[in-house]
PDB file of C-alpha atoms in Angstrom:
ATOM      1  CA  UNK I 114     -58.740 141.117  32.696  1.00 65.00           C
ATOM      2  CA  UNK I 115     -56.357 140.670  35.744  1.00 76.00           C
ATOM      3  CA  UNK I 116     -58.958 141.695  38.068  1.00 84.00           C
ATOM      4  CA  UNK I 117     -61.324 139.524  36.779  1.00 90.00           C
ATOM      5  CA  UNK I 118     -59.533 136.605  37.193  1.00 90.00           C
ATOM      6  CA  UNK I 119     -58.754 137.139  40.383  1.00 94.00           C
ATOM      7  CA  UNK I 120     -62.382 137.736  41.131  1.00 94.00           C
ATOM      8  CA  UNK I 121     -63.118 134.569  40.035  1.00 94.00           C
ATOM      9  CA  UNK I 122     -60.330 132.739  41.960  1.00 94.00           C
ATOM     10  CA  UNK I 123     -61.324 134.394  45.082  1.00 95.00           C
ATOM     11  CA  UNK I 124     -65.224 133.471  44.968  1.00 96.00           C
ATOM     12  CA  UNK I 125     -64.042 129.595  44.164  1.00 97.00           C
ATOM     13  CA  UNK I 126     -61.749 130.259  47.074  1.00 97.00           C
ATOM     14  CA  UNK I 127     -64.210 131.318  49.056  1.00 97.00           C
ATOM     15  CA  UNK I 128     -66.888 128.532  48.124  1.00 97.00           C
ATOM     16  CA  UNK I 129     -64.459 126.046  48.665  1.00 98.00           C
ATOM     17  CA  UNK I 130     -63.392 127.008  52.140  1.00 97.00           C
ATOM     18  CA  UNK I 131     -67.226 127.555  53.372  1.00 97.00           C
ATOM     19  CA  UNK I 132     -68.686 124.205  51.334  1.00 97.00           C
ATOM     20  CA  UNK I 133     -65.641 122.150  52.608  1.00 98.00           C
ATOM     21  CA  UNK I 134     -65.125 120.971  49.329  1.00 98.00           C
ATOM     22  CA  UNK I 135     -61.300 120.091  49.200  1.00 98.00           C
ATOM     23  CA  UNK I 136     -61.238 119.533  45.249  1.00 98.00           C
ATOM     24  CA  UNK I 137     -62.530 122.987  44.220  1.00 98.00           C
ATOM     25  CA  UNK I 138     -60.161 124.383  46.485  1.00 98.00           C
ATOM     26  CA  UNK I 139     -57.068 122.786  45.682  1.00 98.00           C
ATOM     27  CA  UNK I 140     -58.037 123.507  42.113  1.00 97.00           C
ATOM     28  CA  UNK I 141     -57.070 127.413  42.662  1.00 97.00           C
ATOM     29  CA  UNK I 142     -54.080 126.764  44.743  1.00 98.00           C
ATOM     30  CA  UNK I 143     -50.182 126.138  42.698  1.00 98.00           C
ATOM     31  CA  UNK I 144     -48.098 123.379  44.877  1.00 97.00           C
ATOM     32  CA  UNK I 145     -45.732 124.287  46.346  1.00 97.00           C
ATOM     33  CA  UNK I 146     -47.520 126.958  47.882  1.00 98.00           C
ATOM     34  CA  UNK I 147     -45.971 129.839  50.349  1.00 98.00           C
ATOM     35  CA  UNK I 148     -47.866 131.380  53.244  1.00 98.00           C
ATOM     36  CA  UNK I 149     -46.396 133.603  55.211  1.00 97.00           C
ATOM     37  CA  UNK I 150     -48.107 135.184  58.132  1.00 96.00           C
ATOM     38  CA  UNK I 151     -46.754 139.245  58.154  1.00 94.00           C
ATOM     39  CA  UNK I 152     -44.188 139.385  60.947  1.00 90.00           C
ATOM     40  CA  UNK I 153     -42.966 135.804  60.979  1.00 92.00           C
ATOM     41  CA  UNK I 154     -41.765 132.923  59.441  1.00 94.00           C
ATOM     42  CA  UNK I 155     -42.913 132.086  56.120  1.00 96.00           C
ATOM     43  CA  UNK I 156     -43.939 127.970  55.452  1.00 97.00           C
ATOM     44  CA  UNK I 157     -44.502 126.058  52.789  1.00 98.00           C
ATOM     45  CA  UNK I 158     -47.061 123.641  51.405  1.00 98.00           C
ATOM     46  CA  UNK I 159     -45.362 120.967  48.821  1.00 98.00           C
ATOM     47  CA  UNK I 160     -48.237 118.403  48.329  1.00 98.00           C
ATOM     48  CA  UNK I 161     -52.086 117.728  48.568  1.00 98.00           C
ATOM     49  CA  UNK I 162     -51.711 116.009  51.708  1.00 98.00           C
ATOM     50  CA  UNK I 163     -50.067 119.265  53.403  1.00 98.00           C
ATOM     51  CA  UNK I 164     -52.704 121.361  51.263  1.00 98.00           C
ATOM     52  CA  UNK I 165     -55.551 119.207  52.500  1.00 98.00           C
ATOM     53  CA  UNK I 166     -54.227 119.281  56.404  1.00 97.00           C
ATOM     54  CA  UNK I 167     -54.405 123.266  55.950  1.00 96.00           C
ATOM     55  CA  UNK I 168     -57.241 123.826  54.174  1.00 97.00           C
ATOM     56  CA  UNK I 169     -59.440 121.941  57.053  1.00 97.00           C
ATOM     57  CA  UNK I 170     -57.910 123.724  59.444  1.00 96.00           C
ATOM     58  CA  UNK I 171     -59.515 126.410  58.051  1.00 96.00           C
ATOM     59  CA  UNK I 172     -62.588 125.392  56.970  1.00 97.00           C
ATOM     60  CA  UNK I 173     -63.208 123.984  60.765  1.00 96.00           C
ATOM     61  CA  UNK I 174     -62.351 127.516  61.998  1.00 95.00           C
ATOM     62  CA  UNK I 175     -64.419 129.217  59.585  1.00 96.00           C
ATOM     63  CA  UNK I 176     -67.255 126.636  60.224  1.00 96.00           C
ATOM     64  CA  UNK I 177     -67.135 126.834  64.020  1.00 94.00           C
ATOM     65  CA  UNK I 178     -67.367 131.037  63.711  1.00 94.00           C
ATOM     66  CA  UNK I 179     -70.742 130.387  60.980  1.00 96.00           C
ATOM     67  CA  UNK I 180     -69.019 132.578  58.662  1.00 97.00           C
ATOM     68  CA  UNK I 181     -71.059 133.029  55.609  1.00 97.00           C
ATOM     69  CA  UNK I 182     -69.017 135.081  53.263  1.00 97.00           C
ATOM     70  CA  UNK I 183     -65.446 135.862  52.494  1.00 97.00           C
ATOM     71  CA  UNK I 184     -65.133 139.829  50.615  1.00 95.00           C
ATOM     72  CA  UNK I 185     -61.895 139.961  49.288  1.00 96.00           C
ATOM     73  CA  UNK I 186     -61.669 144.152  47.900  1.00 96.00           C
ATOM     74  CA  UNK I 187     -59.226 144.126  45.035  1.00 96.00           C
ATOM     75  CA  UNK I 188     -56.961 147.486  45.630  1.00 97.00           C
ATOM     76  CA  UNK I 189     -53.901 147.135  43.483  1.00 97.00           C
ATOM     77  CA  UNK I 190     -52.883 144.725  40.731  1.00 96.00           C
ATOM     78  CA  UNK I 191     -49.644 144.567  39.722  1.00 95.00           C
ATOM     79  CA  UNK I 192     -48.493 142.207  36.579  1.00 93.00           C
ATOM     80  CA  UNK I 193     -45.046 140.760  37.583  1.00 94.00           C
ATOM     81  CA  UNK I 194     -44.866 139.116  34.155  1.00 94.00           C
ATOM     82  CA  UNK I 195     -46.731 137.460  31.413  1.00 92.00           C
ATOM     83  CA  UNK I 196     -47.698 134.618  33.893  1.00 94.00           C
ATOM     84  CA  UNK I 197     -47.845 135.980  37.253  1.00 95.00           C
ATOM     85  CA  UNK I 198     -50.074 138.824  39.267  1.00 96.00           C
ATOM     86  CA  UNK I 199     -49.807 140.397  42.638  1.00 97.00           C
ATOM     87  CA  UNK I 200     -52.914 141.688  44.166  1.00 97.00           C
ATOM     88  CA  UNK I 201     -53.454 143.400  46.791  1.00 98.00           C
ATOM     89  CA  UNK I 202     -56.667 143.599  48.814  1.00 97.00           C
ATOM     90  CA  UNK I 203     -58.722 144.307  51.881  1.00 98.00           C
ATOM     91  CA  UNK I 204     -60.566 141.151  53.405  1.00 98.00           C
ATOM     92  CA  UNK I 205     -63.941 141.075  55.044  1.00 97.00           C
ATOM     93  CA  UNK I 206     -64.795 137.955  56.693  1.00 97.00           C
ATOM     94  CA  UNK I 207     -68.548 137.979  57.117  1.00 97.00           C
ATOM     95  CA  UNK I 208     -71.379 136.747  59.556  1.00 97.00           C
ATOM     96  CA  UNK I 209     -74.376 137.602  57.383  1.00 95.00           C
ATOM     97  CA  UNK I 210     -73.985 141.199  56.912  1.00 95.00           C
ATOM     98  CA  UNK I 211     -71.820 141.869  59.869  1.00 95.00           C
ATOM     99  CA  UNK I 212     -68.008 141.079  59.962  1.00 96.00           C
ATOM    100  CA  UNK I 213     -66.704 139.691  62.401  1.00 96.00           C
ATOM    101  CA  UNK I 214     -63.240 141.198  61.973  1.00 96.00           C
ATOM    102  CA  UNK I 215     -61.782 144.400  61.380  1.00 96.00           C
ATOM    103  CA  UNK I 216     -60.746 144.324  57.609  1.00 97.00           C
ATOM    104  CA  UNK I 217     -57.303 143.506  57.128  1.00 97.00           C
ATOM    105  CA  UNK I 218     -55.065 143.784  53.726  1.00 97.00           C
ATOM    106  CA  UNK I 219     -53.073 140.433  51.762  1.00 98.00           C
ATOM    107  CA  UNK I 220     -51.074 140.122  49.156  1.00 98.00           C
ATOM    108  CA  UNK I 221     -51.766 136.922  46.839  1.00 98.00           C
ATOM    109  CA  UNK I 222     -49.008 136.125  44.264  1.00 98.00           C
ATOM    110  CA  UNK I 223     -51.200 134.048  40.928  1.00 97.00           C
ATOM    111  CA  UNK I 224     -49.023 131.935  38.427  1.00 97.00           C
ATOM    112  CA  UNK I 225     -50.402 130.983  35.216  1.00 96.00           C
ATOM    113  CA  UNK I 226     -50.460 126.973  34.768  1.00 95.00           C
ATOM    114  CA  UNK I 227     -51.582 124.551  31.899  1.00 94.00           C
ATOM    115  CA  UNK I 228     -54.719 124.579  34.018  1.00 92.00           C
ATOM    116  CA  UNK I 229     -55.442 128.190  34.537  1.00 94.00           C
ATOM    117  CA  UNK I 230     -54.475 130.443  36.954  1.00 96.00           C
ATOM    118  CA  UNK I 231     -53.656 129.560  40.211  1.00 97.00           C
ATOM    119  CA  UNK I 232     -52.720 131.006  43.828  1.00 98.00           C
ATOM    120  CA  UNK I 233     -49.098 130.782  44.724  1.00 98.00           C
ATOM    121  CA  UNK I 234     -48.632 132.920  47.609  1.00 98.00           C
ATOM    122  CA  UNK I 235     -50.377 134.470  50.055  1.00 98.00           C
ATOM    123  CA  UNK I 236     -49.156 137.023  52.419  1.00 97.00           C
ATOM    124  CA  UNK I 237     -51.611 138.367  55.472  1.00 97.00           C
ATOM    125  CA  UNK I 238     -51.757 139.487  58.621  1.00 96.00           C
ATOM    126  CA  UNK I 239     -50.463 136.914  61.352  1.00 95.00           C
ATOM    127  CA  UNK I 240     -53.815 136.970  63.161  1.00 95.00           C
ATOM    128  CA  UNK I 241     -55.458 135.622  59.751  1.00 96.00           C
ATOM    129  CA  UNK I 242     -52.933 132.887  58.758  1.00 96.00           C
ATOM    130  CA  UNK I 243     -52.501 132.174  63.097  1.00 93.00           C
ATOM    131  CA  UNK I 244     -56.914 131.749  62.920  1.00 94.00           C
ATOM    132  CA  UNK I 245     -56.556 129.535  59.996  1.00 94.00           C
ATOM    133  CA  UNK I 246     -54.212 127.202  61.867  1.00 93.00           C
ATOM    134  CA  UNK I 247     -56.556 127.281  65.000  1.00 90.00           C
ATOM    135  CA  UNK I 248     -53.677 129.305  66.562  1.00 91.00           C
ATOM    136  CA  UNK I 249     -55.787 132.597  67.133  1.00 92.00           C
ATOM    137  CA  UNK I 250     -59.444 133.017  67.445  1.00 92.00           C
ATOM    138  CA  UNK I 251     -61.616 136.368  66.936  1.00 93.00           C
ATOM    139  CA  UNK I 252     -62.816 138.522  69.703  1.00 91.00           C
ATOM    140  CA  UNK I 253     -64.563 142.033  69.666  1.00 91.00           C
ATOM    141  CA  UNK I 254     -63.157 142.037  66.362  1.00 93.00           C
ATOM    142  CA  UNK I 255     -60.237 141.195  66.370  1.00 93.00           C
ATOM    143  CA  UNK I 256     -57.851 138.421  65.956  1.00 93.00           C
ATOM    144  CA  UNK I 257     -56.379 137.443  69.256  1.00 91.00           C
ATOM    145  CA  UNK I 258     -54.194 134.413  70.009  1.00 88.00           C
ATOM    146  CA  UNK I 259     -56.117 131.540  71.643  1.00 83.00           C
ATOM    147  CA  UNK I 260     -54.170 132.252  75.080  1.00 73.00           C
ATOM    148  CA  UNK I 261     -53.945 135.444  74.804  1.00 52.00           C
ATOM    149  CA  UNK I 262     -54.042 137.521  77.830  1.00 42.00           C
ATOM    150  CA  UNK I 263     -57.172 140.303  77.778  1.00 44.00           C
ATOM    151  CA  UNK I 264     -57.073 143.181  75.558  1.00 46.00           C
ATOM    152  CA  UNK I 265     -53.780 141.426  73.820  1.00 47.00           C
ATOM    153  CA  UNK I 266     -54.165 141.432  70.068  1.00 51.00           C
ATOM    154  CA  UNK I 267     -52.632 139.168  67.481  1.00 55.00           C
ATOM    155  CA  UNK I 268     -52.937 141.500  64.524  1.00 54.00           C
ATOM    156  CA  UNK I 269     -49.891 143.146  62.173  1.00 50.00           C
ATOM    157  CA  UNK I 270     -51.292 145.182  59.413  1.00 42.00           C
TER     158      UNK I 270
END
């Protein structure tokens, strides 16, 4: 059951972020909601307007790269309580059938609400939360910041 809902969550994530559709994706995220990029500081979204600001962000960045598909590869769930679930898992962001970055691990924290289960935290690399912010980019596979020096990387697994 766990596993399945989180499967669900993260195709509606998904769908949300590639069809720009706001609504559908504010519908699986719990306000406030914590992001913290691995390595630094954690920050916090308390309202749709912050919500909104973020998620186009990173629909823009996800747009501009023509990624098709989001993968996210459950590997552990662990029930905190009756009404909240950590899972881990390995994310592919895809072109097609290639990715376009080396797979990289998160940690999502799910509350249950009146209105189903929702995503309270997420915890990934700071190359992933840093390329949803328009802060790094992705090059030869990797996420890099956007004036980064050659060969510097902006990834923490």
């Amino acid at each position: 059951m766990p596993g399945q809902v989180f499967t669900a969550l993260g195709e509606r994530l998904t769908r949300a972020l590639l069809d720009g559709d706001f609504p559908a994706y504010a519908s699986v995220m719990a306000l406030p909601l914590t992001i913290t990029p691995r390595g630094d500081v954690a920050y916090v979204l308390h309202n749709a307007d912050e919500l909104r600001a973020d998620f186009q962000l990173y629909h823009d960045n996800l747009k501009g790269r023509g990624v098709t598909d989001i993968f996210r590869q459950i590997n552990e769930i662990a029930v905190i309580d009756q009404s909240h679930l950590r899972v881990r898992c390995t994310i592919h962001i895809m072109v097609g059938a290639q990715r376009i970055v080396e797979p990289f691990v998160s940690h999502f924290v799910l509350t249950e609400t009146p209105d189903g289960w929702r995503i309270a935290e997420i915890e990934s690399v700071r190359g992933h939360i840093r390329f949803s912010l328009g802060l790094s980019e992705i090059t030869g596979g990797a996420f890099t910041p956007v004036s980064a020096a050659e060969g510097e990387s902006d990834d923490e697994t």
